[in-house]
Amino acid sequence: MSKKADKDTIKYLNRQTVLRIIREHNEISRTDLTEKTKMSPTTISAITADLMDAGFIHEIRVGKSSGGRPPVIFGLNPSSASSINLNVTPKGASVSIINLANEIVYKKEIISSVYNESSLELLLNESIKNALENFEYDTELIQGVGISFPGLIDYKNCSIIFSASLHIENFDVKKVIRAVLDRNIYIYKDTDALLLGEYYFGIDKKYRDVIYILVDNGVGMSYLHNGKLFRLPEGGFELGHLTIDPQGELCRCGNRGCLGTMISKVPAQKRLSDILQKGMESRVEEISSLKYEDIIKLYLEKDPACSIVIDEQINLLGTTISNIVNIFNPQLVILGGAFSSGGEDIRNSLKQILDKKALKSFSSTTELKLSSFGINSALLGISHEIFTHEVYKFIDLK
Ligand SMILES: [Zn+2]
């Protein structure tokens, strides 16, 4: 490395360190920056001036004087960088714009069924165009596009390998997005994005080994190991396709008796229909219009038919979580999706099964929590990753 390049590298690394510390502290003075970075006051002055010129930080206010000149307090300039984030489901997409202060400044639900390649292409086009139309600043400030999908993702090539619920196989996401907006694209499996959001913005930082389980229109799982999202280059943990009953119902994957055919919304509706046909007492009148949350609410209100359905799902889910804990021994299991709308009642029932079925030394150290902020967690999680790689990026010196 030449002397000039060497000097430039150090300058860049120092700048990124200061930017990272301002991000971690929300607001901070030059004196505190000098103390935390161990850089000289002159260097800190030069870097803060440079970051202000670039627009990433600004002076928030003047702090209290402790004798001398009152200190200037710096903070991130929220509108200096933004990300576009999409959460795609079979029913449409949540589109959001998130700024550098992690504030969701725009959010829109686009309702549009996804059932093949062209319907997905249409939805992605419409979503990005909608976000661009509603972006108040120069589009140059958009740092990247983040998307989460249900299914198997090839994150390196930015494509969907297979998604049973979207009826998609081998879909080039990058090509479709780039045709509308030329930015780096960050693609995640839905549960990976939800887990990242919970990790960065929801749970206590003491948790480093976390399992996220989603029970909603299907069943999914993601894993955070030692503070890092565990990602397989092609695909992830397909919890919903664990074979539970080889003679069971046919799954969209082609096998029989997968977990997803026994837990989640549609299996609950089917089981409820069977039970009602046998004449079981219930307040349910029309099953097809029932949401998963409605069935769970009726379970909490002790509706006899809904109680049977949800008790069966709790038992199977509790056993599944016990098996997962026996394999991964995580510090924390987070349950998200509509099933978690059952609140403490469902959490306690699952924890009892976990305490009974998982290895004692594992279950005694594994906590079970409900997701703290639903779908926003996925949007914020992806956005955090975009800013980490596009704004707070470091030079790889290896
Ligand atoms: Zn399956």
XYZ file of N, CA and C in Angstrom, residues 11 16 83 104-106 195 231 239 347 388:
33
model
N -7.714 7.633 7.542
C -8.677 8.737 7.618
C -10.112 8.189 7.493
N -15.293 6.491 9.928
C -16.330 5.477 10.143
C -16.500 5.162 11.629
N -33.629 4.084 3.284
C -33.672 2.776 2.618
C -35.118 2.475 2.248
N -39.600 4.922 10.635
C -40.388 4.551 9.453
C -41.122 5.816 9.023
N -40.629 6.479 7.972
C -41.223 7.759 7.578
C -42.354 7.584 6.567
N -42.406 6.388 5.958
C -43.509 6.109 5.024
C -43.803 4.624 5.067
N -36.227 -11.728 12.742
C -35.261 -11.970 13.822
C -34.277 -10.801 13.946
N -26.878 -17.890 8.306
C -27.498 -17.982 6.972
C -26.832 -19.070 6.154
N -38.503 -25.232 8.746
C -39.210 -25.855 9.867
C -40.577 -26.383 9.457
N -48.032 -18.419 25.699
C -46.613 -18.485 26.074
C -46.406 -19.424 27.254
N -25.888 -0.473 7.755
C -24.610 -1.014 8.236
C -23.645 -1.219 7.067
